[in-house]
Amino acid sequence: MDALRGLNPEQRAAVLAPVGPVLVRAGAGSGKTRVLTLRIAHLIGSGARPTQILALTFTNKAAKEMRERLRKQLGGRSRGLLAGTFHAVCARILREQIAGRIGSYTADFSIYAGDEQLQLAAAALDAATERPPVLLEPDEVLRRISRAKSRLQTPRIMARFSPDPVDRFIAGCYRRYQRALEQANALDFDDMILLTHRLLTEHHEVLDELQDRWHHVLVDEYQDTDPSQHAMVELLTRPAGGRPRSLFVVGDGMQSIYGFRNADHSIITRFAEDFPESQVIELDTNYRSRQPILDAAFAVIRHSKAVAPMPLRAAGVTVPGERCLLIHESKDGREEAEQIARSINELHGQGRQLREMAILYRTRHMSRTIEAALRHAQIPYSVRGSVGFYDRAVVRDALSFLRAVANPADNLSLVRVANLPARGLSAQAIATLTAFGAQNGLSLSEAMARPEGQKLLSPKAAEGARRMAALLARWRRMAAGTASPDHLLADVLEQSGYMAALESRFSPEDLPDARGHLQELMAAAEEHDSLSAMLQEIALFTNADQKESERDQVQLLTIHAAKGLEWAFVFVAGLEEKTLPHERSLGTPDGIEEERRLCYVALTRAAERLYLSWAPGRSRGQILKPSRFLDEILAYGKERAAR
């Protein structure tokens, strides 16, 4: 394979490793995507059919990049290979296999996230008959349910084995929340993994079929897996049909920063224990950053007690006298932001593009002061991770119409749009129909169509219900026929009266944007062959999949959002105790450990120059100390200078 010629010895060993459990510890900037792609090409070149290979990632962007690289490498020989996110692959499995096997679910289930989950969690909390041990909000209930699901816990197991009285209370909320999901024929993101695992363990014919389908499983960013994902991978790759386990995972425990999403950094660190026959290969040559930047990152991560630190070697040569690491102290956040703006203007004046620069911070609210300084200095910028396209109100409205069409049991989506625009279906009328439906085993859309349900309403509301039921029937016939998603969407927006009502809902200043968002959604619909495919792709869309702007502007984003990205010049603001590390993390060793890894990720985003800044105060009366991570960087520099 000609592509192997450009690999270093460690990369080559990883690509050509014998089939079996293989862990590639890939340091930041060490070419892991290239290794993963070439490993797949090697498997195909060694006789594996593309249809026998499953590649799992955590973002659609990573999956798309992998597929594009394989097309360039193999051309048509990669056709049939499945590369996708954990959730996308599990959704595919569930649509094929869930009907008749798990509860009352059917293949056209909806995927709930965000607002829909919060509504169900709030309802589950309100329905509790006992007093909660502490004051609880729906988002905390959701967080604990998510954690339980990531650990493969059912409500019964959560209630029985948790030593925490709050968790035992939430187990009841979990039970009611899950019942509401099933009644709506809906899954949340955690269910997609949990129910896939349940299918594999309870229905051996499904496991046998999938093991026969996929002989080789590869996983990117393995440090971000949670226990349920690890368990699913272990099941899929168990030796079967006389074949050995073929599992190839790539990851870096030093970059495990998603504990708040239930990721468990210990999964990658104990890989060799879970798979004693495994081979572990380390990629420690960095092709991104100058050596002083890597030294600063190692200065922080070498103190980790949770992961094994791995020093990285820069492939490129650092020019003597080149300033790769700059540390600046400011009196407050405003002065820090102004200093960053001056440095950016200096770089821009030297001919560097603004898109080569990024400003990273621990929490979103820190962007306010930085944005003010950039605007004052007339520096173009964009804030990554702000309100996404699919979170805008008009887009969510349009998608709710489509979801109600695709899934007749999806009451939440229908509630959102049943009276958009106003057709007499007040909140009270909807509540009456919902109650009638619940008493008679009907969904809300079915209740709207029943004359006996309409009789419970005022004449105006009854007419609105009949009209809405007729529209839903019309759109479902279109969806079941030959209507493409874009034609269906156009009909929905027109026949519902939604487009005509835009002028009354939006000011003249906001109206063009609202129309533009709907036109963009129409363009997205044109890219899909079916309504279900369109809705699933949108439901599985993540912030990491946002398109990067082609304009020349500085990027502002949180450190979490920066993982996997790189820039020539990176500014890390707020290196103080209680900021980075964050004050919420100071109470536990695990919290400090994750903050340490977060700092490591921030530092290793920089290629040519890294700017670190701190301020002794960010609000009136506040007194802050330099971050321990900053102290460790300075101490390590002195150690090296003394050698």
XYZ file of C-alpha atoms in Angstrom:
643
model
C 0.000 0.000 0.000
C 1.658 3.232 -1.186
C -0.010 5.247 1.577
C 2.097 3.433 4.195
C 5.264 5.102 2.948
C 4.533 8.364 4.756
C 3.854 6.757 8.127
C 6.200 6.767 11.082
C 7.059 3.357 12.641
C 4.360 3.580 15.336
C 1.656 4.581 12.873
C 2.697 1.787 10.541
C 2.589 -0.754 13.391
C -0.947 0.354 14.241
C -2.215 0.104 10.660
C -0.689 -3.359 10.158
C -1.404 -4.797 13.640
C -2.736 -8.397 13.618
C -6.494 -8.737 13.911
C -7.536 -8.723 17.553
C -8.216 -6.128 20.238
C -5.931 -3.157 19.454
C -5.722 0.091 21.389
C -3.935 2.993 19.730
C -3.055 5.627 22.320
C -2.973 8.586 19.970
C -1.603 11.784 21.455
C -2.912 15.162 20.312
C -1.992 15.905 16.701
C -0.486 12.462 16.122
C -2.447 11.620 12.952
C -5.065 9.303 14.454
C -7.672 9.897 11.732
C -5.142 8.938 9.084
C -4.206 5.791 10.998
C -7.845 4.803 11.491
C -8.625 5.333 7.817
C -5.575 3.394 6.650
C -6.435 0.575 9.043
C -9.793 0.219 7.287
C -8.078 0.334 3.894
C -5.647 -2.355 5.107
C -8.517 -4.606 6.242
C -10.207 -4.260 2.848
C -6.921 -4.850 1.082
C -6.461 -8.002 3.166
C -9.754 -9.483 2.017
C -12.449 -7.987 4.262
C -15.559 -6.810 2.447
C -16.542 -3.177 3.146
C -19.978 -4.379 4.316
C -18.227 -6.360 7.071
C -16.697 -3.215 8.599
C -18.340 -0.925 11.164
C -16.625 2.339 12.136
C -18.055 4.229 15.116
C -17.429 7.906 15.808
C -18.855 10.595 18.083
C -19.682 13.258 15.492
C -21.177 13.196 12.023
C -18.314 15.430 10.948
C -15.737 12.779 11.911
C -17.718 10.040 10.147
C -18.006 12.147 6.996
C -14.270 12.895 7.009
C -13.506 9.191 7.356
C -15.771 8.278 4.438
C -14.261 10.984 2.235
C -10.713 9.832 2.989
C -11.647 6.249 2.193
C -13.207 7.269 -1.122
C -9.982 9.042 -2.061
C -7.920 6.050 -0.927
C -10.039 3.197 -2.269
C -12.517 4.697 -4.701
C -15.509 2.425 -5.218
C -13.938 -0.355 -3.143
C -15.158 1.331 0.070
C -18.849 1.196 -0.968
C -21.002 -0.536 1.622
C -18.851 0.299 4.648
C -20.864 1.752 7.535
C -19.224 4.704 9.286
C -21.376 6.724 11.643
C -21.906 7.972 15.158
C -22.865 5.589 17.942
C -26.342 7.106 17.974
C -26.844 6.993 14.205
C -25.787 3.338 14.012
C -27.962 2.389 16.986
C -30.925 4.256 15.475
C -30.435 2.200 12.315
C -30.330 -1.054 14.292
C -33.415 -0.112 16.283
C -35.461 0.867 13.233
C -34.672 -2.561 11.792
C -35.197 -4.608 14.947
C -37.182 -2.871 17.715
C -40.728 -3.542 16.512
C -42.276 -6.483 18.370
C -39.172 -6.948 20.527
C -39.162 -4.036 22.980
C -42.434 -2.782 24.431
C -44.854 -1.109 22.048
C -42.168 0.644 20.006
C -42.454 0.742 16.226
C -39.876 1.534 13.565
C -41.111 5.113 13.101
C -40.168 6.213 16.629
C -39.269 9.854 17.249
C -36.012 10.981 18.837
C -36.544 13.451 21.683
C -33.948 15.931 22.894
C -33.834 19.290 24.644
C -37.271 20.809 25.211
C -39.168 17.563 24.693
C -37.096 15.775 27.318
C -37.467 18.648 29.770
C -41.254 18.620 29.355
C -41.443 14.901 30.098
C -39.034 15.210 33.042
C -41.061 18.100 34.477
C -44.265 16.083 34.150
C -42.615 13.062 35.810
C -41.414 15.259 38.663
C -44.824 16.897 39.114
C -46.507 13.492 39.245
C -44.443 12.322 42.238
C -46.605 11.451 45.249
C -43.752 11.654 47.761
C -41.692 14.714 48.672
C -38.220 14.858 47.087
C -35.313 14.752 49.570
C -34.001 18.026 48.098
C -35.339 20.715 45.781
C -35.065 19.323 42.246
C -35.359 20.939 38.829
C -36.259 18.974 35.668
C -32.754 19.378 34.211
C -31.214 17.735 37.298
C -33.736 14.905 37.062
C -32.745 14.435 33.408
C -29.045 14.492 34.246
C -29.435 11.698 36.795
C -31.673 9.624 34.525
C -29.071 9.999 31.773
C -26.321 8.859 34.126
C -28.359 5.810 35.125
C -29.012 4.900 31.494
C -25.329 5.270 30.626
C -24.651 2.680 33.341
C -27.326 0.353 31.907
C -29.560 0.848 34.948
C -33.325 0.408 34.690
C -35.576 2.366 37.080
C -35.892 -0.760 39.238
C -32.129 -1.258 39.480
C -31.610 2.451 40.164
C -34.159 2.370 43.002
C -32.847 -0.855 44.508
C -29.109 -0.365 44.476
C -28.456 3.370 44.721
C -27.227 4.474 48.162
C -28.314 8.052 47.391
C -31.866 8.885 48.566
C -32.131 11.498 45.806
C -31.385 8.840 43.175
C -33.953 6.530 44.763
C -36.551 9.300 44.469
C -35.519 10.034 40.885
C -35.915 6.343 40.037
C -39.661 6.930 40.318
C -39.398 9.923 37.987
C -37.318 7.763 35.642
C -40.078 5.141 35.552
C -42.745 7.735 34.698
C -40.453 9.490 32.201
C -39.753 6.219 30.413
C -43.421 5.309 30.314
C -44.215 8.687 28.703
C -41.489 8.147 26.106
C -42.877 4.763 25.137
C -46.428 6.114 24.947
C -45.136 8.740 22.498
C -43.213 6.069 20.551
C -40.114 8.147 21.281
C -36.546 7.538 22.422
C -34.052 9.924 23.922
C -30.357 9.803 23.031
C -29.449 7.505 25.926
C -32.219 5.081 24.949
C -30.623 4.537 21.561
C -27.616 2.927 23.233
C -29.494 1.369 26.152
C -32.192 -0.273 24.025
C -29.655 -1.480 21.445
C -27.740 -3.154 24.265
C -31.012 -4.629 25.509
C -31.758 -6.001 22.039
C -28.326 -7.635 21.872
C -28.609 -9.244 25.310
C -32.279 -10.303 25.248
C -32.585 -11.341 21.603
C -29.679 -13.539 20.601
C -30.878 -13.758 17.019
C -30.288 -9.993 16.685
C -26.766 -10.277 18.114
C -26.013 -13.239 15.834
C -27.250 -11.299 12.800
C -25.157 -8.207 13.596
C -22.036 -10.212 14.414
C -22.444 -12.003 11.091
C -22.879 -8.616 9.381
C -19.900 -6.814 10.989
C -16.705 -8.808 11.417
C -14.536 -5.762 12.191
C -15.404 -2.874 14.522
C -13.326 0.305 14.773
C -13.988 3.107 17.270
C -12.665 6.670 17.193
C -12.241 8.840 20.334
C -12.562 5.810 22.609
C -11.818 7.937 25.674
C -15.277 9.503 25.232
C -17.228 6.237 25.584
C -19.569 5.643 28.485
C -20.191 2.225 30.091
C -23.226 1.469 27.897
C -21.307 2.180 24.677
C -18.349 0.094 25.860
C -20.671 -2.785 26.758
C -22.340 -2.630 23.340
C -18.970 -2.693 21.565
C -17.851 -5.621 23.703
C -20.975 -7.574 22.732
C -20.703 -6.841 19.008
C -17.050 -7.900 18.875
C -17.235 -11.120 20.847
C -15.572 -13.987 18.937
C -18.188 -15.645 16.749
C -18.307 -18.122 13.891
C -14.716 -19.175 14.550
C -13.502 -15.585 14.033
C -11.332 -13.797 16.607
C -12.424 -10.535 18.147
C -11.554 -7.728 15.714
C -11.706 -4.463 17.658
C -9.533 -1.469 16.817
C -9.935 1.603 19.027
C -8.170 4.940 18.887
C -8.167 7.434 21.708
C -6.278 9.502 24.230
C -7.093 9.347 27.923
C -5.340 12.696 28.346
C -8.180 14.254 26.317
C -11.117 12.694 28.178
C -13.154 15.800 29.057
C -16.780 14.749 28.753
C -17.501 13.375 32.211
C -20.580 15.597 32.337
C -21.893 13.563 29.372
C -21.223 10.334 31.299
C -17.949 9.528 29.489
C -15.751 7.324 31.665
C -12.003 7.906 31.212
C -11.217 4.657 33.033
C -12.630 2.615 30.125
C -9.668 3.401 27.894
C -7.136 3.107 30.729
C -8.279 -0.424 31.577
C -8.533 -1.613 27.958
C -5.643 -4.044 28.418
C -7.343 -5.493 31.520
C -10.689 -5.942 29.765
C -8.966 -7.521 26.757
C -5.845 -9.318 28.065
C -4.900 -10.452 24.543
C -4.866 -6.838 23.319
C -2.015 -4.927 21.729
C -1.389 -1.318 22.837
C 0.441 1.033 20.467
C 1.407 4.609 21.365
C 1.528 7.466 18.846
C 3.651 10.142 20.511
C 4.848 12.187 17.515
C 2.858 15.404 17.199
C 2.456 16.899 13.723
C 0.647 20.048 14.860
C 2.406 21.995 17.592
C 5.802 23.494 18.346
C 7.743 21.697 21.097
C 7.417 24.499 23.714
C 3.626 24.218 23.409
C 3.787 20.447 23.896
C 6.094 20.933 26.884
C 3.571 23.286 28.484
C 0.799 20.735 27.946
C 2.943 17.953 29.444
C 3.756 20.178 32.411
C 0.049 20.101 33.243
C -0.838 16.504 32.411
C 2.224 14.933 34.054
C 0.604 15.562 37.453
C -2.453 13.462 36.549
C -3.270 10.591 38.872
C -6.091 9.270 36.666
C -4.426 8.780 33.271
C -0.919 7.775 32.253
C 0.815 10.939 30.967
C 2.568 10.590 27.622
C 5.106 13.247 26.547
C 4.780 14.225 22.895
C 7.569 14.990 20.441
C 7.084 17.701 17.854
C 7.728 16.511 14.307
C 8.563 20.063 13.236
C 11.624 22.022 14.282
C 11.230 25.065 16.526
C 13.221 28.029 15.243
C 15.662 29.318 17.907
C 14.286 32.493 19.459
C 10.755 31.821 18.220
C 8.164 32.902 20.805
C 5.767 29.982 21.059
C 4.421 30.512 24.575
C 3.397 33.865 26.045
C 1.893 34.428 29.494
C 0.143 37.666 30.383
C -1.261 38.969 33.686
C -4.042 41.570 33.552
C -5.694 43.506 36.358
C -9.191 42.317 35.357
C -11.179 40.601 32.619
C -11.633 43.806 30.639
C -7.899 44.489 30.432
C -7.293 40.833 29.548
C -9.749 41.080 26.649
C -8.173 44.324 25.411
C -4.717 42.721 25.494
C -5.994 39.770 23.451
C -7.501 42.184 20.901
C -4.169 44.047 20.608
C -2.266 40.793 20.058
C -4.737 39.751 17.361
C -4.335 43.085 15.586
C -0.542 42.689 15.729
C -0.739 39.228 14.155
C -3.187 40.450 11.539
C -0.863 43.360 10.750
C 1.915 40.838 10.169
C -0.155 39.210 7.441
C -1.794 36.377 9.403
C -5.476 35.641 8.743
C -8.050 36.024 11.484
C -9.401 32.522 10.833
C -6.041 31.198 12.051
C -6.833 32.468 15.561
C -9.116 31.249 18.333
C -9.952 32.450 21.832
C -10.850 29.681 24.273
C -12.531 30.044 27.661
C -13.883 27.729 30.344
C -17.498 28.979 30.446
C -19.730 30.707 27.892
C -20.360 33.858 29.929
C -16.672 34.770 29.612
C -17.228 35.632 25.960
C -19.129 38.848 26.792
C -16.068 40.894 27.787
C -13.996 39.456 24.954
C -16.695 40.223 22.380
C -16.891 43.830 23.618
C -13.121 44.261 23.176
C -13.165 42.731 19.692
C -16.070 44.915 18.591
C -14.295 48.018 19.933
C -11.158 47.010 18.009
C -13.299 46.308 14.907
C -12.074 42.718 14.710
C -14.534 40.346 12.968
C -15.367 37.283 15.052
C -17.877 34.472 15.410
C -19.008 32.684 18.553
C -19.054 28.954 17.955
C -21.800 27.024 19.706
C -24.272 29.919 19.924
C -27.907 29.334 18.929
C -27.768 26.666 16.246
C -29.829 26.627 13.083
C -32.025 23.745 14.233
C -32.694 25.480 17.572
C -34.326 28.543 15.994
C -38.036 28.880 16.733
C -39.348 28.801 13.142
C -37.203 25.772 12.313
C -38.359 23.932 15.438
C -41.974 24.742 14.518
C -41.582 23.354 10.995
C -39.842 20.231 12.272
C -42.587 19.687 14.863
C -45.159 19.616 12.052
C -43.066 17.011 10.218
C -42.460 14.902 13.317
C -46.181 14.863 14.101
C -46.761 13.628 10.539
C -44.069 10.934 10.741
C -45.023 9.623 14.191
C -48.773 9.669 15.036
C -47.955 8.995 18.708
C -45.733 12.086 19.023
C -48.061 14.201 21.145
C -45.396 16.722 22.187
C -44.627 17.800 18.637
C -48.319 18.120 17.837
C -48.994 20.158 20.979
C -46.356 22.664 19.854
C -47.976 23.340 16.472
C -51.644 22.369 16.841
C -52.586 26.033 17.255
C -49.914 27.510 14.947
C -51.342 29.638 13.513
C -54.344 30.080 15.823
C -57.223 27.783 14.866
C -59.197 27.798 18.110
C -57.222 25.021 19.798
C -56.398 26.724 23.083
C -54.262 25.105 25.772
C -57.472 24.054 27.521
C -58.834 22.458 24.341
C -55.571 20.553 23.825
C -55.652 19.394 27.456
C -59.237 18.171 27.005
C -58.343 16.207 23.869
C -55.212 14.799 25.507
C -57.219 13.590 28.499
C -59.865 12.072 26.202
C -57.120 10.310 24.262
C -55.471 8.970 27.421
C -58.798 7.555 28.656
C -59.403 5.802 25.351
C -55.875 4.707 24.423
C -55.595 7.257 21.623
C -52.859 9.624 20.571
C -53.643 13.325 20.405
C -53.953 13.250 16.605
C -56.385 10.324 16.844
C -58.398 12.141 19.529
C -58.667 15.207 17.279
C -60.230 13.093 14.544
C -62.873 11.459 16.772
C -66.346 13.105 16.739
C -66.865 12.083 20.377
C -63.702 13.958 21.319
C -64.699 17.007 19.287
C -68.034 17.128 21.141
C -66.114 17.932 24.343
C -64.877 21.192 22.810
C -66.381 24.553 21.986
C -67.646 24.873 18.392
C -64.589 26.919 17.407
C -62.147 24.443 18.976
C -64.012 21.480 17.465
C -63.674 23.021 14.008
C -59.958 23.592 14.674
C -59.555 19.947 15.695
C -61.355 18.709 12.570
C -59.204 20.950 10.378
C -55.962 19.832 12.055
C -56.931 16.156 11.832
C -57.715 16.541 8.122
C -54.387 18.238 7.468
C -52.479 15.500 9.310
C -54.296 12.851 7.280
C -53.435 14.726 4.074
C -49.743 15.014 4.968
C -49.477 11.385 6.055
C -50.895 10.285 2.700
C -48.300 12.454 0.964
C -45.495 11.043 3.127
C -46.608 7.483 2.398
C -46.809 8.237 -1.313
C -44.324 9.779 -3.684
C -44.018 13.260 -2.144
C -40.400 14.188 -1.445
C -39.563 15.763 1.945
C -39.174 19.246 0.450
C -42.549 19.064 -1.334
C -44.167 17.792 1.849
C -42.587 20.600 3.878
C -43.770 23.206 1.379
C -47.308 21.836 1.593
C -47.194 21.776 5.394
C -46.072 25.401 5.648
C -48.641 26.560 3.080
C -51.717 24.524 4.003
C -51.266 24.989 7.750
C -51.287 28.749 7.264
C -47.884 29.003 8.948
C -46.208 30.947 6.111
C -49.101 33.388 5.814
C -48.990 34.043 9.560
C -45.275 34.902 9.660
C -45.894 38.584 9.066
C -48.082 38.841 12.151
C -45.597 36.907 14.323
C -42.374 38.709 13.407
C -41.328 42.324 13.196
C -40.333 43.727 9.777
C -36.689 43.521 10.913
C -36.896 39.822 11.884
C -39.229 38.634 9.111
C -36.523 38.201 6.409
C -34.455 36.024 8.776
C -37.466 33.856 9.618
C -38.236 33.317 5.933
C -34.564 32.685 5.230
C -34.384 30.001 7.927
C -37.374 28.200 6.414
C -35.838 28.417 2.931
C -32.629 26.912 4.320
C -34.645 24.098 5.907
C -36.287 23.511 2.538
C -32.832 23.188 0.988
C -31.897 20.651 3.675
C -35.096 18.702 2.912
C -34.134 18.519 -0.780
C -31.030 16.522 0.203
C -33.076 13.593 1.541
C -35.083 10.848 -0.133
C -37.466 10.228 2.752
C -39.013 12.105 5.651
C -37.721 9.602 8.209
C -34.138 9.933 6.933
C -34.342 13.715 7.111
C -35.766 13.788 10.654
C -33.242 11.262 11.929
C -30.249 13.132 10.542
C -31.458 16.385 12.089
C -32.196 14.721 15.434
C -28.651 13.323 15.551
C -27.041 16.632 14.536
C -24.572 17.903 17.174
C -22.849 21.214 17.852
C -19.600 19.635 16.699
C -21.155 19.241 13.252
C -21.693 22.966 12.728
C -20.257 24.264 9.493
C -17.252 26.489 9.932
C -17.613 29.922 8.393
C -15.460 30.672 5.373
C -15.227 34.332 6.405
C -11.961 35.609 7.808
C -12.853 35.991 11.480
C -11.561 35.039 14.899
C -13.271 32.041 16.499
C -14.583 32.294 20.077
C -15.561 29.067 21.821
C -15.450 27.075 25.019
C -12.622 24.618 25.558
C -15.104 21.735 25.377
C -16.237 22.883 21.941
C -12.600 23.238 20.781
C -11.731 19.545 21.160
C -10.645 18.069 17.831
C -9.939 21.492 16.310
C -6.704 23.417 15.790
C -5.463 26.912 14.985
C -2.085 28.488 14.426
C -2.632 30.947 17.290
C -4.661 30.135 20.382
C -5.531 32.432 23.285
C -6.603 30.683 26.493
C -8.246 33.194 28.811
C -8.988 32.857 32.511
C -6.168 30.736 33.889
C -7.122 31.323 37.519
C -8.222 29.113 40.385
C -12.064 28.949 40.351
C -12.069 29.669 36.604
C -9.740 26.989 35.213
C -9.960 24.812 37.236
C -13.612 25.740 37.678
C -14.858 26.343 41.209
C -17.462 23.557 40.871
C -14.632 21.069 40.338
C -12.439 22.034 43.281
C -14.214 19.821 45.807
C -13.321 16.397 44.396
C -10.165 14.748 43.035
C -12.122 13.546 39.978
C -13.248 17.100 39.314
C -9.703 18.444 39.407
C -8.515 15.587 37.198
C -11.064 16.412 34.498
C -10.160 20.121 34.673
C -6.513 19.138 34.223
C -7.383 17.192 31.079
C -9.501 20.119 29.895
C -6.531 22.457 30.244
C -4.374 19.950 28.338
C -6.893 19.939 25.487
C -6.900 23.753 25.384
C -3.116 24.004 25.179
C -2.741 21.370 22.470
C -5.099 23.220 20.076
C -2.267 25.656 19.244
C 0.170 25.009 16.405
C 2.542 27.993 16.307
C 1.881 30.167 19.333
C -0.020 29.843 22.589
C -1.152 32.851 24.634
C -2.121 32.240 28.269
C -3.687 34.954 30.388
C -5.082 35.422 33.888
C -6.519 38.181 36.060
C -6.588 38.486 39.877
C -10.210 39.656 39.707
C -13.123 39.349 37.260
C -15.811 41.083 39.314
C -15.864 43.749 42.015
C -14.347 42.560 45.278
C -13.138 39.275 43.788
C -9.613 38.073 44.536
C -8.281 35.222 42.418
C -4.983 33.345 42.361
C -3.175 32.122 39.257
C -4.304 28.673 38.178
C -2.302 25.773 39.560
C -1.908 24.744 35.913
C -0.139 28.018 35.160
C 2.150 27.455 38.150
C 2.954 23.945 36.885
C 3.852 25.272 33.423
C 6.200 27.856 34.921
C 7.772 25.298 37.284
C 8.387 22.819 34.462
C 10.001 25.549 32.374
C 12.423 26.291 35.210
C 13.204 22.578 35.582
C 14.085 22.266 31.916
C 16.152 25.444 31.958
C 18.173 24.117 34.913
C 19.072 20.860 33.164
